[in-house]
Amino acid sequence: MTNAFKYLLVGALALTLPASAVSAQTKVGLLLPKSGNYAALGEEIDAGFVMALEEAGLADQFTIIREDTEVKPPVGVAKIRKLVLQDEVDVVVGIVSSGVLGAVRDFVDGSKVPLIVANAGNDHATGSACSKYIVRVSFSNGQINRPMGPWMFEQGIRKVYTLAPDYAAGRQMIDTFTKSFSAAGGEIVGSEFTPFGKTQDFGPYLTNAKSANPDAIFVFYAGGEAISFVKQYDSFGLKADIPLFGSGFLTSPLYVNAEGPAAVGVKTALHYVPTLDTPENKTFVGAYQAKFDRPPSEYTVQGYDSGRVLIEAVKSGASDRESIASALPKVKYTGPRGPLEINPATNNVVQNIYIYETVADGDALTQKVIATVENVKDPVNGCVMQ
Ligand code: PHB
């Protein structure tokens, strides 16, 4: 891409969000993993968040204080306490792990600091443990996986074996898929949870899965674990016989090229893929590609949209914790992933879910969308918003 074109793209995005409406400084605590299994995801969310501020021409209006959760719930709690009580941030953005989100929930609610969740899908945070101070722009674990049950049944699959890491996200993703696949008429013929962040050898689990003789395997893995799992599923010989399905983080554009040919043909569901054919996404992918020389991932978009909803809230006049918390759920626009709005009954995002196949494109791997489920909205799941 020529430099002139790059500047045109950045200029066009800046025009949609005029800087003039924002004057005061906003202090943001960016709470992400910078180490551990999900470190790369944290870097990607950070890059997307900064990109939104820069494109809006507002980077100097936001002071960012970064802290590392290390993907450990007690560390997440210590770090958010430091950001809120010592640094006195106006808003916290981030959290990748459902375990960390569960651990910080009561502190966020009690200290009345707005939290924009930029990844962690913990269903309870926008269900029975919802809070007016927690707004999620990423996804919920149920939202990503619910559409896959009926869709796989329609493809003729009747018997499924499931695998996921043993922590809140793995349990919730598999639970929702199990319910929706069973409701469609399918049968779960076996299920195992692998020690989270510690499993290097998936061999014994793959052997058990194979001996249950399923039509398909459905999994949730992300980050480093996704790379190991997809490679071993191929090298242990299952790929040839049993098709692999899952939540789309399994074959994220962030690490699918590290998985290589083992990922080809895997079918998964996600709220964003960089191949979406819309003007908003093409502009976004062009700008990201120009900066980083690779396509953006769902994690980039989650960071970017966290930035955009915050900018929109501040532009509408919100300046302190209470007014930012009230303004966030009102934000609504069409962005790279398609239409995005926040359901005020739960504060979870309402968005399209895309079922996609990982396909080879020359030396690289890319995402072919095969079905779109529009405007997927979670049930309130016991949320009483107050
Ligand atoms: C989660 O813990 O909620 C989680 C982590 C990584 C993902 C998706 C969900 O890619």
mmCIF file of C-alpha atoms and ligand atoms in Angstrom:
data_model
loop_
_atom_site.group_PDB
_atom_site.id
_atom_site.type_symbol
_atom_site.label_atom_id
_atom_site.label_comp_id
_atom_site.label_asym_id
_atom_site.label_seq_id
_atom_site.Cartn_x
_atom_site.Cartn_y
_atom_site.Cartn_z
ATOM 1 C CA MET A 1 0.000 0.000 0.000
ATOM 2 C CA THR A 2 1.340 3.482 -0.831
ATOM 3 C CA ASN A 3 1.939 5.969 1.973
ATOM 4 C CA ALA A 4 -0.591 8.361 0.446
ATOM 5 C CA PHE A 5 -3.266 5.665 0.602
ATOM 6 C CA LYS A 6 -2.376 4.852 4.214
ATOM 7 C CA TYR A 7 -2.845 8.495 5.220
ATOM 8 C CA LEU A 8 -6.145 8.645 3.352
ATOM 9 C CA LEU A 9 -7.396 5.599 5.295
ATOM 10 C CA VAL A 10 -6.315 6.958 8.661
ATOM 11 C CA GLY A 11 -7.767 10.365 7.765
ATOM 12 C CA ALA A 12 -11.095 8.824 6.768
ATOM 13 C CA LEU A 13 -11.380 7.006 10.111
ATOM 14 C CA ALA A 14 -10.433 10.131 12.064
ATOM 15 C CA LEU A 15 -13.203 12.064 10.280
ATOM 16 C CA THR A 16 -15.872 9.725 11.641
ATOM 17 C CA LEU A 17 -14.881 10.573 15.229
ATOM 18 C CA PRO A 18 -14.197 14.332 15.505
ATOM 19 C CA ALA A 19 -11.624 15.183 18.173
ATOM 20 C CA SER A 20 -13.240 18.519 19.025
ATOM 21 C CA ALA A 21 -15.879 16.923 21.277
ATOM 22 C CA VAL A 22 -13.294 15.628 23.781
ATOM 23 C CA SER A 23 -11.264 17.999 25.925
ATOM 24 C CA ALA A 24 -10.514 16.634 29.432
ATOM 25 C CA GLN A 25 -7.956 13.897 30.118
ATOM 26 C CA THR A 26 -9.290 10.390 30.790
ATOM 27 C CA LYS A 27 -7.154 7.997 32.821
ATOM 28 C CA VAL A 28 -7.421 4.387 31.609
ATOM 29 C CA GLY A 29 -6.151 1.278 33.417
ATOM 30 C CA LEU A 30 -5.315 -1.299 30.746
ATOM 31 C CA LEU A 31 -5.378 -4.650 32.548
ATOM 32 C CA LEU A 32 -4.178 -7.463 30.278
ATOM 33 C CA PRO A 33 -1.927 -10.519 30.405
ATOM 34 C CA LYS A 34 1.607 -9.683 29.317
ATOM 35 C CA SER A 35 2.883 -13.103 30.322
ATOM 36 C CA GLY A 36 1.474 -16.658 30.402
ATOM 37 C CA ASN A 37 -0.618 -18.656 27.893
ATOM 38 C CA TYR A 38 -2.596 -15.583 26.788
ATOM 39 C CA ALA A 39 0.243 -13.005 26.537
ATOM 40 C CA ALA A 40 -0.075 -12.620 22.737
ATOM 41 C CA LEU A 41 -3.817 -12.002 23.091
ATOM 42 C CA GLY A 42 -3.115 -9.182 25.536
ATOM 43 C CA GLU A 43 -0.632 -7.545 23.135
ATOM 44 C CA GLU A 44 -3.189 -7.714 20.334
ATOM 45 C CA ILE A 45 -5.968 -6.122 22.431
ATOM 46 C CA ASP A 46 -3.556 -3.376 23.527
ATOM 47 C CA ALA A 47 -2.634 -2.648 19.872
ATOM 48 C CA GLY A 48 -6.322 -2.471 18.859
ATOM 49 C CA PHE A 49 -7.158 -0.134 21.748
ATOM 50 C CA VAL A 50 -4.312 2.253 20.902
ATOM 51 C CA MET A 51 -5.283 2.117 17.207
ATOM 52 C CA ALA A 52 -8.819 3.379 18.006
ATOM 53 C CA LEU A 53 -7.436 6.333 19.979
ATOM 54 C CA GLU A 54 -4.909 7.188 17.274
ATOM 55 C CA GLU A 55 -7.398 6.966 14.415
ATOM 56 C CA ALA A 56 -9.742 9.280 16.281
ATOM 57 C CA GLY A 57 -6.841 11.712 16.749
ATOM 58 C CA LEU A 58 -7.312 11.408 20.518
ATOM 59 C CA ALA A 59 -4.262 9.488 21.742
ATOM 60 C CA ASP A 60 -3.024 12.464 23.797
ATOM 61 C CA GLN A 61 -6.381 12.853 25.576
ATOM 62 C CA PHE A 62 -6.073 9.440 27.237
ATOM 63 C CA THR A 63 -3.441 8.482 29.808
ATOM 64 C CA ILE A 64 -2.919 4.719 29.789
ATOM 65 C CA ILE A 65 -1.543 2.854 32.823
ATOM 66 C CA ARG A 66 -0.745 -0.782 31.998
ATOM 67 C CA GLU A 67 -0.759 -3.731 34.418
ATOM 68 C CA ASP A 68 -0.120 -7.448 33.811
ATOM 69 C CA THR A 69 -2.667 -9.994 35.163
ATOM 70 C CA GLU A 70 -0.325 -12.924 34.320
ATOM 71 C CA VAL A 71 -3.671 -14.764 33.655
ATOM 72 C CA LYS A 72 -3.832 -15.367 37.443
ATOM 73 C CA PRO A 73 -7.023 -14.389 39.330
ATOM 74 C CA PRO A 74 -5.270 -13.207 42.558
ATOM 75 C CA VAL A 75 -2.782 -11.137 40.526
ATOM 76 C CA GLY A 76 -5.700 -9.621 38.564
ATOM 77 C CA VAL A 77 -7.374 -8.590 41.823
ATOM 78 C CA ALA A 78 -4.172 -7.028 43.208
ATOM 79 C CA LYS A 79 -3.567 -5.130 39.948
ATOM 80 C CA ILE A 80 -7.099 -3.758 39.587
ATOM 81 C CA ARG A 81 -7.024 -2.592 43.227
ATOM 82 C CA LYS A 82 -3.778 -0.744 42.480
ATOM 83 C CA LEU A 83 -5.212 0.852 39.306
ATOM 84 C CA VAL A 84 -8.409 1.989 41.011
ATOM 85 C CA LEU A 85 -7.214 2.942 44.507
ATOM 86 C CA GLN A 86 -3.655 4.164 43.878
ATOM 87 C CA ASP A 87 -3.656 5.368 40.257
ATOM 88 C CA GLU A 88 -7.293 6.543 40.494
ATOM 89 C CA VAL A 89 -8.158 5.592 36.916
ATOM 90 C CA ASP A 90 -11.506 6.720 35.465
ATOM 91 C CA VAL A 91 -12.092 3.421 33.681
ATOM 92 C CA VAL A 92 -10.515 -0.031 33.429
ATOM 93 C CA VAL A 93 -10.248 -1.779 30.052
ATOM 94 C CA GLY A 94 -9.179 -5.363 29.456
ATOM 95 C CA ILE A 95 -9.305 -8.783 31.182
ATOM 96 C CA VAL A 96 -8.664 -11.810 28.966
ATOM 97 C CA SER A 97 -9.449 -14.745 31.263
ATOM 98 C CA SER A 98 -12.921 -15.656 32.542
ATOM 99 C CA GLY A 99 -11.226 -16.735 35.781
ATOM 100 C CA VAL A 100 -9.734 -13.257 36.307
ATOM 101 C CA LEU A 101 -13.052 -11.569 35.435
ATOM 102 C CA GLY A 102 -14.884 -13.713 37.997
ATOM 103 C CA ALA A 103 -12.295 -12.781 40.629
ATOM 104 C CA VAL A 104 -12.429 -8.978 40.068
ATOM 105 C CA ARG A 105 -16.227 -8.725 39.662
ATOM 106 C CA ASP A 106 -17.106 -7.804 43.269
ATOM 107 C CA PHE A 107 -14.319 -5.240 43.548
ATOM 108 C CA VAL A 108 -15.467 -3.533 40.311
ATOM 109 C CA ASP A 109 -19.083 -3.446 41.431
ATOM 110 C CA GLY A 110 -18.224 -2.271 44.959
ATOM 111 C CA SER A 111 -15.777 0.437 43.911
ATOM 112 C CA LYS A 112 -18.135 1.663 41.140
ATOM 113 C CA VAL A 113 -15.411 1.867 38.518
ATOM 114 C CA PRO A 114 -16.504 1.198 34.929
ATOM 115 C CA LEU A 115 -14.887 -1.900 33.408
ATOM 116 C CA ILE A 116 -14.956 -2.411 29.634
ATOM 117 C CA VAL A 117 -14.372 -6.142 29.156
ATOM 118 C CA ALA A 118 -12.205 -6.576 26.072
ATOM 119 C CA ASN A 119 -12.139 -10.388 25.992
ATOM 120 C CA ALA A 120 -13.126 -12.590 28.993
ATOM 121 C CA GLY A 121 -16.400 -14.336 28.144
ATOM 122 C CA ASN A 122 -17.484 -15.356 31.697
ATOM 123 C CA ASP A 123 -21.285 -15.733 31.330
ATOM 124 C CA HIS A 124 -21.976 -14.749 34.945
ATOM 125 C CA ALA A 125 -20.470 -11.249 34.501
ATOM 126 C CA THR A 126 -23.377 -10.328 32.216
ATOM 127 C CA GLY A 127 -25.802 -12.810 33.825
ATOM 128 C CA SER A 128 -26.412 -13.610 37.488
ATOM 129 C CA ALA A 129 -23.366 -11.517 38.566
ATOM 130 C CA CYS A 130 -24.022 -8.570 36.203
ATOM 131 C CA SER A 131 -23.247 -5.019 37.265
ATOM 132 C CA LYS A 132 -23.978 -1.594 35.828
ATOM 133 C CA TYR A 133 -20.212 -1.019 36.032
ATOM 134 C CA ILE A 134 -19.337 -4.004 33.787
ATOM 135 C CA VAL A 135 -19.885 -3.562 30.042
ATOM 136 C CA ARG A 136 -18.657 -6.228 27.654
ATOM 137 C CA VAL A 137 -17.777 -5.432 24.030
ATOM 138 C CA SER A 138 -16.110 -8.795 23.269
ATOM 139 C CA PHE A 139 -18.513 -11.801 23.579
ATOM 140 C CA SER A 140 -19.908 -14.148 26.196
ATOM 141 C CA ASN A 141 -18.858 -17.796 26.302
ATOM 142 C CA GLY A 142 -22.475 -18.834 25.680
ATOM 143 C CA GLN A 143 -22.964 -16.396 22.784
ATOM 144 C CA ILE A 144 -20.063 -17.800 20.744
ATOM 145 C CA ASN A 145 -20.990 -21.466 21.152
ATOM 146 C CA ARG A 146 -24.822 -21.567 21.237
ATOM 147 C CA PRO A 147 -25.284 -21.324 17.430
ATOM 148 C CA MET A 148 -22.916 -24.260 16.789
ATOM 149 C CA GLY A 149 -25.223 -26.918 18.303
ATOM 150 C CA PRO A 150 -28.096 -26.653 15.812
ATOM 151 C CA TRP A 151 -25.737 -25.848 12.930
ATOM 152 C CA MET A 152 -23.625 -28.996 13.411
ATOM 153 C CA PHE A 153 -26.776 -31.111 13.764
ATOM 154 C CA GLU A 154 -28.003 -29.674 10.424
ATOM 155 C CA GLN A 155 -24.688 -30.812 8.872
ATOM 156 C CA GLY A 156 -25.621 -34.417 9.775
ATOM 157 C CA ILE A 157 -23.444 -34.729 12.895
ATOM 158 C CA ARG A 158 -25.123 -36.808 15.608
ATOM 159 C CA LYS A 159 -22.386 -37.868 18.109
ATOM 160 C CA VAL A 160 -19.835 -35.403 19.499
ATOM 161 C CA TYR A 161 -16.929 -35.664 21.965
ATOM 162 C CA THR A 162 -15.854 -32.437 23.729
ATOM 163 C CA LEU A 163 -12.541 -31.195 25.158
ATOM 164 C CA ALA A 164 -11.558 -27.877 26.799
ATOM 165 C CA PRO A 165 -9.235 -26.462 29.467
ATOM 166 C CA ASP A 166 -10.453 -26.919 33.019
ATOM 167 C CA TYR A 167 -11.404 -23.387 34.067
ATOM 168 C CA ALA A 168 -14.466 -21.126 33.865
ATOM 169 C CA ALA A 169 -14.267 -20.384 30.107
ATOM 170 C CA GLY A 170 -13.722 -24.021 29.094
ATOM 171 C CA ARG A 171 -16.563 -25.240 31.336
ATOM 172 C CA GLN A 172 -19.018 -22.537 30.184
ATOM 173 C CA MET A 173 -18.253 -22.864 26.459
ATOM 174 C CA ILE A 174 -18.717 -26.643 26.546
ATOM 175 C CA ASP A 175 -21.807 -26.374 28.744
ATOM 176 C CA THR A 176 -23.587 -24.072 26.268
ATOM 177 C CA PHE A 177 -22.584 -26.153 23.259
ATOM 178 C CA THR A 178 -23.701 -29.362 25.026
ATOM 179 C CA LYS A 179 -27.126 -27.849 25.760
ATOM 180 C CA SER A 180 -27.710 -26.460 22.266
ATOM 181 C CA PHE A 181 -26.460 -29.616 20.466
ATOM 182 C CA SER A 182 -28.548 -31.884 22.726
ATOM 183 C CA ALA A 183 -31.627 -29.659 22.255
ATOM 184 C CA ALA A 184 -31.179 -30.029 18.483
ATOM 185 C CA GLY A 185 -31.242 -33.845 18.868
ATOM 186 C CA GLY A 186 -27.509 -34.642 19.075
ATOM 187 C CA GLU A 187 -25.691 -36.776 21.647
ATOM 188 C CA ILE A 188 -22.510 -35.982 23.615
ATOM 189 C CA VAL A 189 -20.670 -39.326 23.758
ATOM 190 C CA GLY A 190 -17.868 -38.163 26.066
ATOM 191 C CA SER A 191 -16.191 -35.090 27.535
ATOM 192 C CA GLU A 192 -12.914 -34.241 29.277
ATOM 193 C CA PHE A 193 -11.351 -31.097 30.767
ATOM 194 C CA THR A 194 -7.575 -30.716 30.543
ATOM 195 C CA PRO A 195 -5.464 -28.928 33.207
ATOM 196 C CA PHE A 196 -5.467 -25.240 32.142
ATOM 197 C CA GLY A 197 -2.165 -23.802 30.989
ATOM 198 C CA LYS A 198 -0.290 -26.973 32.009
ATOM 199 C CA THR A 199 -1.212 -29.552 29.362
ATOM 200 C CA GLN A 200 1.544 -30.056 26.829
ATOM 201 C CA ASP A 201 0.684 -33.590 25.744
ATOM 202 C CA PHE A 202 -2.896 -33.971 24.516
ATOM 203 C CA GLY A 203 -2.171 -37.575 23.413
ATOM 204 C CA PRO A 204 -4.027 -39.382 26.254
ATOM 205 C CA TYR A 205 -7.095 -37.131 25.806
ATOM 206 C CA LEU A 206 -7.102 -37.650 22.020
ATOM 207 C CA THR A 207 -6.854 -41.428 22.516
ATOM 208 C CA ASN A 208 -9.933 -41.361 24.799
ATOM 209 C CA ALA A 209 -11.804 -39.162 22.319
ATOM 210 C CA LYS A 210 -11.041 -41.511 19.437
ATOM 211 C CA SER A 211 -12.169 -44.617 21.316
ATOM 212 C CA ALA A 212 -15.598 -43.013 21.974
ATOM 213 C CA ASN A 213 -16.063 -43.181 18.179
ATOM 214 C CA PRO A 214 -17.739 -39.754 17.685
ATOM 215 C CA ASP A 215 -18.828 -38.187 14.359
ATOM 216 C CA ALA A 216 -16.924 -35.029 15.389
ATOM 217 C CA ILE A 217 -14.865 -33.434 18.163
ATOM 218 C CA PHE A 218 -15.844 -30.002 19.536
ATOM 219 C CA VAL A 219 -13.297 -28.010 21.567
ATOM 220 C CA PHE A 220 -12.403 -24.654 23.064
ATOM 221 C CA TYR A 221 -8.703 -23.849 23.218
ATOM 222 C CA ALA A 222 -7.000 -20.459 22.799
ATOM 223 C CA GLY A 223 -3.484 -18.994 22.718
ATOM 224 C CA GLY A 224 -0.537 -21.381 23.094
ATOM 225 C CA GLU A 225 -2.841 -24.289 23.986
ATOM 226 C CA ALA A 226 -4.752 -23.891 20.682
ATOM 227 C CA ILE A 227 -1.515 -24.191 18.703
ATOM 228 C CA SER A 228 -0.432 -27.362 20.543
ATOM 229 C CA PHE A 229 -3.894 -28.918 20.379
ATOM 230 C CA VAL A 230 -4.482 -28.407 16.637
ATOM 231 C CA LYS A 231 -0.990 -29.691 15.756
ATOM 232 C CA GLN A 232 -1.310 -32.790 17.937
ATOM 233 C CA TYR A 233 -4.846 -33.562 16.715
ATOM 234 C CA ASP A 234 -3.227 -33.878 13.262
ATOM 235 C CA SER A 235 0.022 -35.612 14.291
ATOM 236 C CA PHE A 236 -1.814 -38.222 16.421
ATOM 237 C CA GLY A 237 -3.768 -39.161 13.288
ATOM 238 C CA LEU A 238 -7.278 -38.021 14.277
ATOM 239 C CA LYS A 239 -7.614 -35.393 11.584
ATOM 240 C CA ALA A 240 -7.891 -37.990 8.846
ATOM 241 C CA ASP A 241 -10.960 -39.649 10.467
ATOM 242 C CA ILE A 242 -12.789 -37.271 12.803
ATOM 243 C CA PRO A 243 -13.596 -33.653 11.795
ATOM 244 C CA LEU A 244 -12.693 -30.933 14.308
ATOM 245 C CA PHE A 245 -15.101 -28.133 15.316
ATOM 246 C CA GLY A 246 -14.958 -25.544 18.074
ATOM 247 C CA SER A 247 -15.155 -21.944 19.139
ATOM 248 C CA GLY A 248 -13.257 -19.871 16.617
ATOM 249 C CA PHE A 249 -10.421 -18.855 18.953
ATOM 250 C CA LEU A 250 -9.044 -22.303 18.132
ATOM 251 C CA THR A 251 -7.941 -21.122 14.699
ATOM 252 C CA SER A 252 -7.590 -17.383 15.377
ATOM 253 C CA PRO A 253 -5.755 -15.427 12.644
ATOM 254 C CA LEU A 254 -3.390 -14.402 15.469
ATOM 255 C CA TYR A 255 -1.839 -17.890 15.607
ATOM 256 C CA VAL A 256 -3.357 -20.002 12.804
ATOM 257 C CA ASN A 257 -0.180 -19.752 10.737
ATOM 258 C CA ALA A 258 1.749 -21.313 13.640
ATOM 259 C CA GLU A 259 -0.701 -24.239 13.463
ATOM 260 C CA GLY A 260 -0.041 -24.617 9.734
ATOM 261 C CA PRO A 261 -1.729 -27.216 7.492
ATOM 262 C CA ALA A 262 -3.152 -29.041 10.567
ATOM 263 C CA ALA A 263 -5.727 -26.225 10.812
ATOM 264 C CA VAL A 264 -7.052 -26.572 7.259
ATOM 265 C CA GLY A 265 -10.686 -27.738 7.230
ATOM 266 C CA VAL A 266 -11.373 -26.966 10.913
ATOM 267 C CA LYS A 267 -14.824 -25.327 11.288
ATOM 268 C CA THR A 268 -15.489 -22.921 14.131
ATOM 269 C CA ALA A 269 -17.651 -19.965 15.210
ATOM 270 C CA LEU A 270 -16.591 -16.448 16.138
ATOM 271 C CA HIS A 271 -17.850 -12.843 16.257
ATOM 272 C CA TYR A 272 -15.145 -11.525 13.911
ATOM 273 C CA VAL A 273 -12.927 -12.749 11.099
ATOM 274 C CA PRO A 274 -10.752 -10.423 8.984
ATOM 275 C CA THR A 275 -12.258 -11.714 5.715
ATOM 276 C CA LEU A 276 -15.687 -10.101 6.306
ATOM 277 C CA ASP A 277 -16.685 -8.370 3.100
ATOM 278 C CA THR A 278 -18.003 -5.018 4.371
ATOM 279 C CA PRO A 279 -16.734 -1.454 3.769
ATOM 280 C CA GLU A 280 -16.145 -0.913 7.518
ATOM 281 C CA ASN A 281 -14.055 -4.059 7.788
ATOM 282 C CA LYS A 282 -12.081 -3.434 4.602
ATOM 283 C CA THR A 283 -11.081 0.018 5.860
ATOM 284 C CA PHE A 284 -10.120 -1.432 9.242
ATOM 285 C CA VAL A 285 -8.130 -4.348 7.811
ATOM 286 C CA GLY A 286 -6.357 -1.967 5.386
ATOM 287 C CA ALA A 287 -5.294 0.373 8.207
ATOM 288 C CA TYR A 288 -4.149 -2.499 10.463
ATOM 289 C CA GLN A 289 -2.341 -4.299 7.677
ATOM 290 C CA ALA A 290 -0.525 -1.059 6.763
ATOM 291 C CA LYS A 291 0.710 -0.732 10.358
ATOM 292 C CA PHE A 292 1.467 -4.356 11.291
ATOM 293 C CA ASP A 293 1.827 -6.147 7.933
ATOM 294 C CA ARG A 294 -0.597 -8.947 8.915
ATOM 295 C CA PRO A 295 -4.382 -9.266 9.229
ATOM 296 C CA PRO A 296 -6.078 -8.249 12.487
ATOM 297 C CA SER A 297 -7.686 -10.867 14.745
ATOM 298 C CA GLU A 298 -10.809 -10.933 16.913
ATOM 299 C CA TYR A 299 -8.589 -9.780 19.785
ATOM 300 C CA THR A 300 -7.505 -6.670 17.837
ATOM 301 C CA VAL A 301 -11.132 -5.823 17.114
ATOM 302 C CA GLN A 302 -12.096 -6.284 20.770
ATOM 303 C CA GLY A 303 -9.369 -3.810 21.812
ATOM 304 C CA TYR A 304 -10.336 -1.442 18.990
ATOM 305 C CA ASP A 305 -14.047 -1.532 19.870
ATOM 306 C CA SER A 306 -13.220 -1.035 23.572
ATOM 307 C CA GLY A 307 -11.474 2.169 22.464
ATOM 308 C CA ARG A 308 -14.344 3.216 20.219
ATOM 309 C CA VAL A 309 -17.088 2.729 22.813
ATOM 310 C CA LEU A 310 -14.997 4.653 25.357
ATOM 311 C CA ILE A 311 -14.424 7.491 22.883
ATOM 312 C CA GLU A 312 -18.142 7.627 22.041
ATOM 313 C CA ALA A 313 -19.025 7.723 25.761
ATOM 314 C CA VAL A 314 -16.558 10.543 26.443
ATOM 315 C CA LYS A 315 -17.725 12.433 23.339
ATOM 316 C CA SER A 316 -21.288 12.275 24.659
ATOM 317 C CA GLY A 317 -20.111 14.273 27.693
ATOM 318 C CA ALA A 318 -19.150 11.519 30.172
ATOM 319 C CA SER A 319 -16.077 12.432 32.218
ATOM 320 C CA ASP A 320 -16.109 10.643 35.582
ATOM 321 C CA ARG A 321 -16.607 7.000 36.619
ATOM 322 C CA GLU A 322 -20.360 7.263 37.140
ATOM 323 C CA SER A 323 -21.141 9.101 33.895
ATOM 324 C CA ILE A 324 -18.837 6.834 31.847
ATOM 325 C CA ALA A 325 -20.606 3.742 33.291
ATOM 326 C CA SER A 326 -24.014 5.193 32.341
ATOM 327 C CA ALA A 327 -22.959 6.251 28.829
ATOM 328 C CA LEU A 328 -21.228 3.026 27.736
ATOM 329 C CA PRO A 329 -24.341 0.824 27.252
ATOM 330 C CA LYS A 330 -25.921 3.484 24.992
ATOM 331 C CA VAL A 331 -23.164 3.278 22.349
ATOM 332 C CA LYS A 332 -24.181 1.654 19.058
ATOM 333 C CA TYR A 333 -22.500 1.587 15.631
ATOM 334 C CA THR A 334 -21.531 -0.632 12.713
ATOM 335 C CA GLY A 335 -17.837 -1.467 12.885
ATOM 336 C CA PRO A 336 -15.400 -4.064 11.530
ATOM 337 C CA ARG A 337 -17.352 -7.022 12.973
ATOM 338 C CA GLY A 338 -20.738 -5.676 11.716
ATOM 339 C CA PRO A 339 -23.516 -4.080 13.808
ATOM 340 C CA LEU A 340 -22.530 -3.694 17.473
ATOM 341 C CA GLU A 341 -24.753 -2.639 20.349
ATOM 342 C CA ILE A 342 -24.903 -3.240 24.087
ATOM 343 C CA ASN A 343 -28.010 -4.881 25.552
ATOM 344 C CA PRO A 344 -28.853 -2.650 28.562
ATOM 345 C CA ALA A 345 -30.579 -5.625 30.258
ATOM 346 C CA THR A 346 -27.232 -7.452 30.650
ATOM 347 C CA ASN A 347 -24.535 -5.004 29.382
ATOM 348 C CA ASN A 348 -23.342 -7.746 27.010
ATOM 349 C CA VAL A 349 -22.692 -7.008 23.344
ATOM 350 C CA VAL A 350 -25.270 -8.002 20.685
ATOM 351 C CA GLN A 351 -23.534 -9.042 17.464
ATOM 352 C CA ASN A 352 -23.368 -11.445 14.515
ATOM 353 C CA ILE A 353 -21.710 -14.846 14.931
ATOM 354 C CA TYR A 354 -19.819 -16.152 11.894
ATOM 355 C CA ILE A 355 -19.246 -19.858 11.285
ATOM 356 C CA TYR A 356 -16.042 -20.174 9.279
ATOM 357 C CA GLU A 357 -13.722 -22.765 7.828
ATOM 358 C CA THR A 358 -9.952 -22.359 7.883
ATOM 359 C CA VAL A 359 -8.718 -22.673 4.291
ATOM 360 C CA ALA A 360 -5.333 -22.471 2.567
ATOM 361 C CA ASP A 361 -4.600 -19.344 0.524
ATOM 362 C CA GLY A 362 -1.201 -19.844 -1.074
ATOM 363 C CA ASP A 363 1.284 -20.228 1.774
ATOM 364 C CA ALA A 364 -1.011 -18.582 4.302
ATOM 365 C CA LEU A 365 -4.224 -19.682 6.015
ATOM 366 C CA THR A 366 -7.417 -17.671 5.872
ATOM 367 C CA GLN A 367 -11.060 -17.743 6.990
ATOM 368 C CA LYS A 368 -13.938 -18.672 4.683
ATOM 369 C CA VAL A 369 -17.307 -17.626 6.182
ATOM 370 C CA ILE A 370 -19.870 -20.399 5.615
ATOM 371 C CA ALA A 371 -22.819 -19.162 7.708
ATOM 372 C CA THR A 372 -23.820 -15.966 9.525
ATOM 373 C CA VAL A 373 -26.155 -15.953 12.524
ATOM 374 C CA GLU A 374 -27.308 -12.340 12.905
ATOM 375 C CA ASN A 375 -27.677 -10.226 16.044
ATOM 376 C CA VAL A 376 -27.054 -12.939 18.600
ATOM 377 C CA LYS A 377 -28.313 -11.701 21.979
ATOM 378 C CA ASP A 378 -27.841 -13.602 25.242
ATOM 379 C CA PRO A 379 -30.789 -14.394 27.482
ATOM 380 C CA VAL A 380 -30.677 -12.316 30.696
ATOM 381 C CA ASN A 381 -29.375 -15.375 32.623
ATOM 382 C CA GLY A 382 -30.532 -14.030 35.982
ATOM 383 C CA CYS A 383 -29.162 -10.505 35.523
ATOM 384 C CA VAL A 384 -30.943 -7.833 37.564
ATOM 385 C CA MET A 385 -29.335 -4.552 36.516
ATOM 386 C CA GLN A 386 -29.241 -1.928 39.267
HETATM 387 C C1 PHB B 1 -11.751 -16.581 28.579
HETATM 388 O O1 PHB B 1 -11.074 -17.000 29.534
HETATM 389 O O2 PHB B 1 -12.882 -16.092 28.741
HETATM 390 C C2 PHB B 1 -11.192 -16.650 27.202
HETATM 391 C C3 PHB B 1 -9.817 -16.662 26.982
HETATM 392 C C4 PHB B 1 -9.317 -16.693 25.689
HETATM 393 C C5 PHB B 1 -10.179 -16.698 24.614
HETATM 394 C C6 PHB B 1 -11.556 -16.699 24.815
HETATM 395 C C7 PHB B 1 -12.067 -16.667 26.120
HETATM 396 O O3 PHB B 1 -9.697 -16.700 23.360
#
